[in-house]
């Protein structure tokens, strides 16, 4: 993702540019483990970070040297997956993901050749993967520069605080602001998440966050 975003935000969104100056350099490093990222996203749905971490560790222990891969998971019977703490629904989701990757319906090795919407269309064929998860994959695995997850709670919360909304802004309000970030919407979203992290840090230190 280009460093030229500094000039863009300075010109088009001084509010977020103030956050960029406070947070510092953009440090997102896309993950090369595409299947692993999607598997972790499914595991983490609607449970705490700690619980998700424990399940992932038990799954890794079960798979051993094979690691969390499509072939290794596809070879497991559902009861073995449920034995690591996965719900019946998430077990079905993981097996569907693994099965589609093994069958070649979802081509993670070639998915980077598709445009953003094509990636979303392909991934959302998998049970348990919706548009938000596909957008996170675009940002954190493929490193796409202009993805704006308008339904992400963290992005919405940051926008609400930064731009003076009395209530959590809706999709329409967020999209209007996100349009100003293009073609660096992924960068803007990343800084929204880091802004919330800094708010928590400042609160713990008893300080306000200057923007």
Short mmCIF file of N, CA, C and O in Angstrom, two decimals, residues 32-89:
data_model
loop_
_atom_site.label_atom_id
_atom_site.label_comp_id
_atom_site.label_asym_id
_atom_site.label_seq_id
_atom_site.Cartn_x
_atom_site.Cartn_y
_atom_site.Cartn_z
N UNK A 32 0.50 -14.30 4.57
CA UNK A 32 0.57 -15.19 3.40
C UNK A 32 -0.23 -16.47 3.61
O UNK A 32 -0.45 -17.22 2.66
N UNK A 33 -0.63 -16.72 4.85
CA UNK A 33 -1.37 -17.95 5.17
C UNK A 33 -2.86 -17.71 4.91
O UNK A 33 -3.63 -17.43 5.82
N UNK A 34 -3.25 -17.82 3.66
CA UNK A 34 -4.62 -17.46 3.28
C UNK A 34 -5.66 -18.39 3.89
O UNK A 34 -6.67 -17.93 4.42
N UNK A 35 -5.42 -19.69 3.81
CA UNK A 35 -6.38 -20.62 4.40
C UNK A 35 -6.45 -20.43 5.91
O UNK A 35 -7.52 -20.43 6.50
N UNK A 36 -5.29 -20.30 6.54
CA UNK A 36 -5.25 -20.14 7.98
C UNK A 36 -6.01 -18.92 8.45
O UNK A 36 -6.70 -18.97 9.48
N UNK A 37 -5.93 -17.83 7.70
CA UNK A 37 -6.64 -16.62 8.09
C UNK A 37 -8.14 -16.84 8.05
O UNK A 37 -8.88 -16.44 8.95
N UNK A 38 -8.63 -17.48 6.99
CA UNK A 38 -10.06 -17.74 6.87
C UNK A 38 -10.53 -18.71 7.95
O UNK A 38 -11.61 -18.53 8.54
N UNK A 39 -9.72 -19.72 8.22
CA UNK A 39 -10.07 -20.68 9.27
C UNK A 39 -10.15 -19.98 10.63
O UNK A 39 -11.09 -20.21 11.41
N UNK A 40 -9.20 -19.12 10.91
CA UNK A 40 -9.20 -18.39 12.18
C UNK A 40 -10.40 -17.46 12.28
O UNK A 40 -10.98 -17.27 13.36
N UNK A 41 -10.79 -16.87 11.15
CA UNK A 41 -11.97 -15.99 11.15
C UNK A 41 -13.23 -16.76 11.52
O UNK A 41 -14.07 -16.28 12.29
N UNK A 42 -13.36 -17.97 10.98
CA UNK A 42 -14.53 -18.80 11.30
C UNK A 42 -14.50 -19.21 12.77
O UNK A 42 -15.51 -19.10 13.48
N UNK A 43 -13.34 -19.64 13.25
CA UNK A 43 -13.22 -20.06 14.64
C UNK A 43 -13.58 -18.93 15.60
O UNK A 43 -14.21 -19.15 16.64
N UNK A 44 -13.20 -17.70 15.26
CA UNK A 44 -13.34 -16.57 16.17
C UNK A 44 -14.74 -15.97 16.21
O UNK A 44 -15.00 -15.11 17.06
N UNK A 45 -15.61 -16.40 15.34
CA UNK A 45 -16.95 -15.79 15.27
C UNK A 45 -17.71 -15.92 16.59
O UNK A 45 -17.88 -17.02 17.11
N UNK A 46 -18.13 -14.78 17.14
CA UNK A 46 -19.04 -14.71 18.28
C UNK A 46 -18.52 -15.36 19.56
O UNK A 46 -19.30 -15.80 20.40
N UNK A 47 -17.20 -15.44 19.71
CA UNK A 47 -16.62 -15.91 20.96
C UNK A 47 -15.48 -14.97 21.35
O UNK A 47 -15.01 -14.18 20.53
N UNK A 48 -15.03 -15.05 22.58
CA UNK A 48 -13.97 -14.16 23.05
C UNK A 48 -12.64 -14.49 22.39
O UNK A 48 -12.44 -15.59 21.86
N UNK A 49 -11.74 -13.53 22.45
CA UNK A 49 -10.39 -13.74 21.90
C UNK A 49 -9.71 -14.91 22.59
O UNK A 49 -9.07 -15.75 21.94
N UNK A 50 -9.85 -14.98 23.91
CA UNK A 50 -9.21 -16.06 24.66
C UNK A 50 -9.75 -17.43 24.28
O UNK A 50 -8.97 -18.39 24.13
N UNK A 51 -11.07 -17.53 24.14
CA UNK A 51 -11.68 -18.81 23.76
C UNK A 51 -11.24 -19.23 22.37
O UNK A 51 -10.92 -20.40 22.12
N UNK A 52 -11.19 -18.27 21.44
CA UNK A 52 -10.76 -18.57 20.07
C UNK A 52 -9.31 -19.04 20.05
O UNK A 52 -8.96 -19.99 19.34
N UNK A 53 -8.47 -18.40 20.86
CA UNK A 53 -7.06 -18.78 20.92
C UNK A 53 -6.91 -20.22 21.44
O UNK A 53 -6.10 -20.99 20.92
N UNK A 54 -7.69 -20.56 22.44
CA UNK A 54 -7.61 -21.91 23.01
C UNK A 54 -8.03 -22.97 21.99
O UNK A 54 -7.40 -24.02 21.88
N UNK A 55 -9.11 -22.68 21.25
CA UNK A 55 -9.58 -23.63 20.24
C UNK A 55 -8.54 -23.79 19.13
O UNK A 55 -8.25 -24.90 18.68
N UNK A 56 -7.96 -22.67 18.70
CA UNK A 56 -6.94 -22.75 17.65
C UNK A 56 -5.75 -23.58 18.11
O UNK A 56 -5.20 -24.38 17.34
N UNK A 57 -5.36 -23.40 19.36
CA UNK A 57 -4.22 -24.16 19.87
C UNK A 57 -4.53 -25.66 19.90
O UNK A 57 -3.69 -26.49 19.52
N UNK A 58 -5.73 -26.00 20.34
CA UNK A 58 -6.11 -27.42 20.38
C UNK A 58 -6.18 -28.00 18.98
O UNK A 58 -5.82 -29.16 18.75
N UNK A 59 -6.65 -27.19 18.03
CA UNK A 59 -6.71 -27.65 16.64
C UNK A 59 -5.31 -27.86 16.09
O UNK A 59 -5.04 -28.86 15.40
N UNK A 60 -4.39 -26.95 16.39
CA UNK A 60 -3.01 -27.11 15.95
C UNK A 60 -2.37 -28.35 16.56
O UNK A 60 -1.64 -29.08 15.89
N UNK A 61 -2.67 -28.58 17.84
CA UNK A 61 -2.13 -29.78 18.50
C UNK A 61 -2.67 -31.05 17.85
O UNK A 61 -1.94 -32.04 17.68
N UNK A 62 -3.95 -31.01 17.48
CA UNK A 62 -4.57 -32.17 16.83
C UNK A 62 -3.95 -32.44 15.46
O UNK A 62 -3.68 -33.60 15.11
N UNK A 63 -3.70 -31.39 14.70
CA UNK A 63 -3.21 -31.55 13.33
C UNK A 63 -1.70 -31.80 13.28
O UNK A 63 -1.20 -32.35 12.29
N UNK A 64 -1.01 -31.39 14.33
CA UNK A 64 0.43 -31.65 14.38
C UNK A 64 1.20 -30.95 13.28
O UNK A 64 0.92 -29.81 12.92
N UNK A 65 2.15 -31.67 12.68
CA UNK A 65 3.03 -31.07 11.69
C UNK A 65 2.30 -30.67 10.41
O UNK A 65 2.80 -29.84 9.64
N UNK A 66 1.13 -31.22 10.17
CA UNK A 66 0.36 -30.86 8.97
C UNK A 66 -0.10 -29.42 9.04
O UNK A 66 -0.27 -28.76 8.01
N UNK A 67 -0.30 -28.91 10.26
CA UNK A 67 -0.75 -27.54 10.43
C UNK A 67 -2.20 -27.36 10.00
O UNK A 67 -2.87 -28.31 9.55
N UNK A 68 -2.69 -26.14 10.16
CA UNK A 68 -4.07 -25.83 9.77
C UNK A 68 -4.10 -25.61 8.27
O UNK A 68 -3.87 -24.50 7.77
N UNK A 69 -4.35 -26.67 7.54
CA UNK A 69 -4.40 -26.61 6.08
C UNK A 69 -5.72 -27.21 5.59
O UNK A 69 -6.38 -27.96 6.32
N UNK A 70 -6.06 -26.90 4.36
CA UNK A 70 -7.32 -27.40 3.80
C UNK A 70 -7.32 -28.93 3.76
O UNK A 70 -8.30 -29.57 4.15
N UNK A 71 -6.23 -29.52 3.30
CA UNK A 71 -6.18 -30.98 3.16
C UNK A 71 -6.28 -31.66 4.53
O UNK A 71 -6.97 -32.67 4.68
N UNK A 72 -5.59 -31.11 5.52
CA UNK A 72 -5.59 -31.72 6.85
C UNK A 72 -6.97 -31.65 7.49
O UNK A 72 -7.43 -32.63 8.11
N UNK A 73 -7.65 -30.53 7.35
CA UNK A 73 -8.97 -30.39 7.96
C UNK A 73 -10.00 -31.21 7.20
O UNK A 73 -10.87 -31.86 7.80
N UNK A 74 -9.92 -31.23 5.88
CA UNK A 74 -10.87 -32.00 5.08
C UNK A 74 -10.81 -33.48 5.40
O UNK A 74 -11.80 -34.21 5.24
N UNK A 75 -9.65 -33.95 5.87
CA UNK A 75 -9.48 -35.37 6.17
C UNK A 75 -10.02 -35.76 7.54
O UNK A 75 -10.10 -36.95 7.86
N UNK A 76 -10.41 -34.78 8.35
CA UNK A 76 -10.89 -35.06 9.70
C UNK A 76 -12.39 -35.30 9.72
O UNK A 76 -13.14 -34.58 9.06
N UNK A 77 -12.86 -36.28 10.49
CA UNK A 77 -14.30 -36.45 10.68
C UNK A 77 -14.83 -35.33 11.59
O UNK A 77 -14.08 -34.79 12.41
N UNK A 78 -16.09 -34.96 11.44
CA UNK A 78 -16.65 -33.85 12.23
C UNK A 78 -16.45 -33.99 13.73
O UNK A 78 -16.19 -32.99 14.41
N UNK A 79 -16.55 -35.21 14.25
CA UNK A 79 -16.44 -35.35 15.71
C UNK A 79 -15.06 -35.00 16.22
O UNK A 79 -14.90 -34.54 17.36
N UNK A 80 -14.02 -35.18 15.40
CA UNK A 80 -12.67 -34.81 15.82
C UNK A 80 -12.56 -33.28 15.92
O UNK A 80 -11.88 -32.76 16.81
N UNK A 81 -13.19 -32.60 14.99
CA UNK A 81 -13.17 -31.14 15.04
C UNK A 81 -13.98 -30.62 16.22
O UNK A 81 -13.55 -29.69 16.92
N UNK A 82 -15.10 -31.24 16.45
CA UNK A 82 -15.91 -30.81 17.59
C UNK A 82 -15.19 -31.09 18.90
O UNK A 82 -15.40 -30.40 19.90
N UNK A 83 -14.31 -32.06 18.90
CA UNK A 83 -13.56 -32.40 20.10
C UNK A 83 -12.59 -31.32 20.55
O UNK A 83 -12.16 -31.32 21.72
N UNK A 84 -12.23 -30.38 19.66
CA UNK A 84 -11.33 -29.30 20.06
C UNK A 84 -12.10 -28.09 20.57
O UNK A 84 -11.50 -27.07 20.94
N UNK A 85 -13.44 -28.20 20.58
CA UNK A 85 -14.25 -27.11 21.11
C UNK A 85 -15.07 -26.36 20.10
O UNK A 85 -15.75 -25.38 20.44
N UNK A 86 -15.04 -26.79 18.84
CA UNK A 86 -15.83 -26.13 17.81
C UNK A 86 -17.30 -26.54 17.91
O UNK A 86 -17.60 -27.70 18.19
N UNK A 87 -18.17 -25.60 17.67
CA UNK A 87 -19.59 -25.91 17.65
C UNK A 87 -19.92 -26.74 16.42
O UNK A 87 -19.12 -26.84 15.47
N UNK A 88 -21.09 -27.34 16.40
CA UNK A 88 -21.52 -28.11 15.23
C UNK A 88 -21.54 -27.22 13.99
O UNK A 88 -21.13 -27.64 12.90
N UNK A 89 -22.01 -25.98 14.16
CA UNK A 89 -22.10 -25.06 13.02
C UNK A 89 -20.72 -24.68 12.49
O UNK A 89 -20.48 -24.72 11.27
#
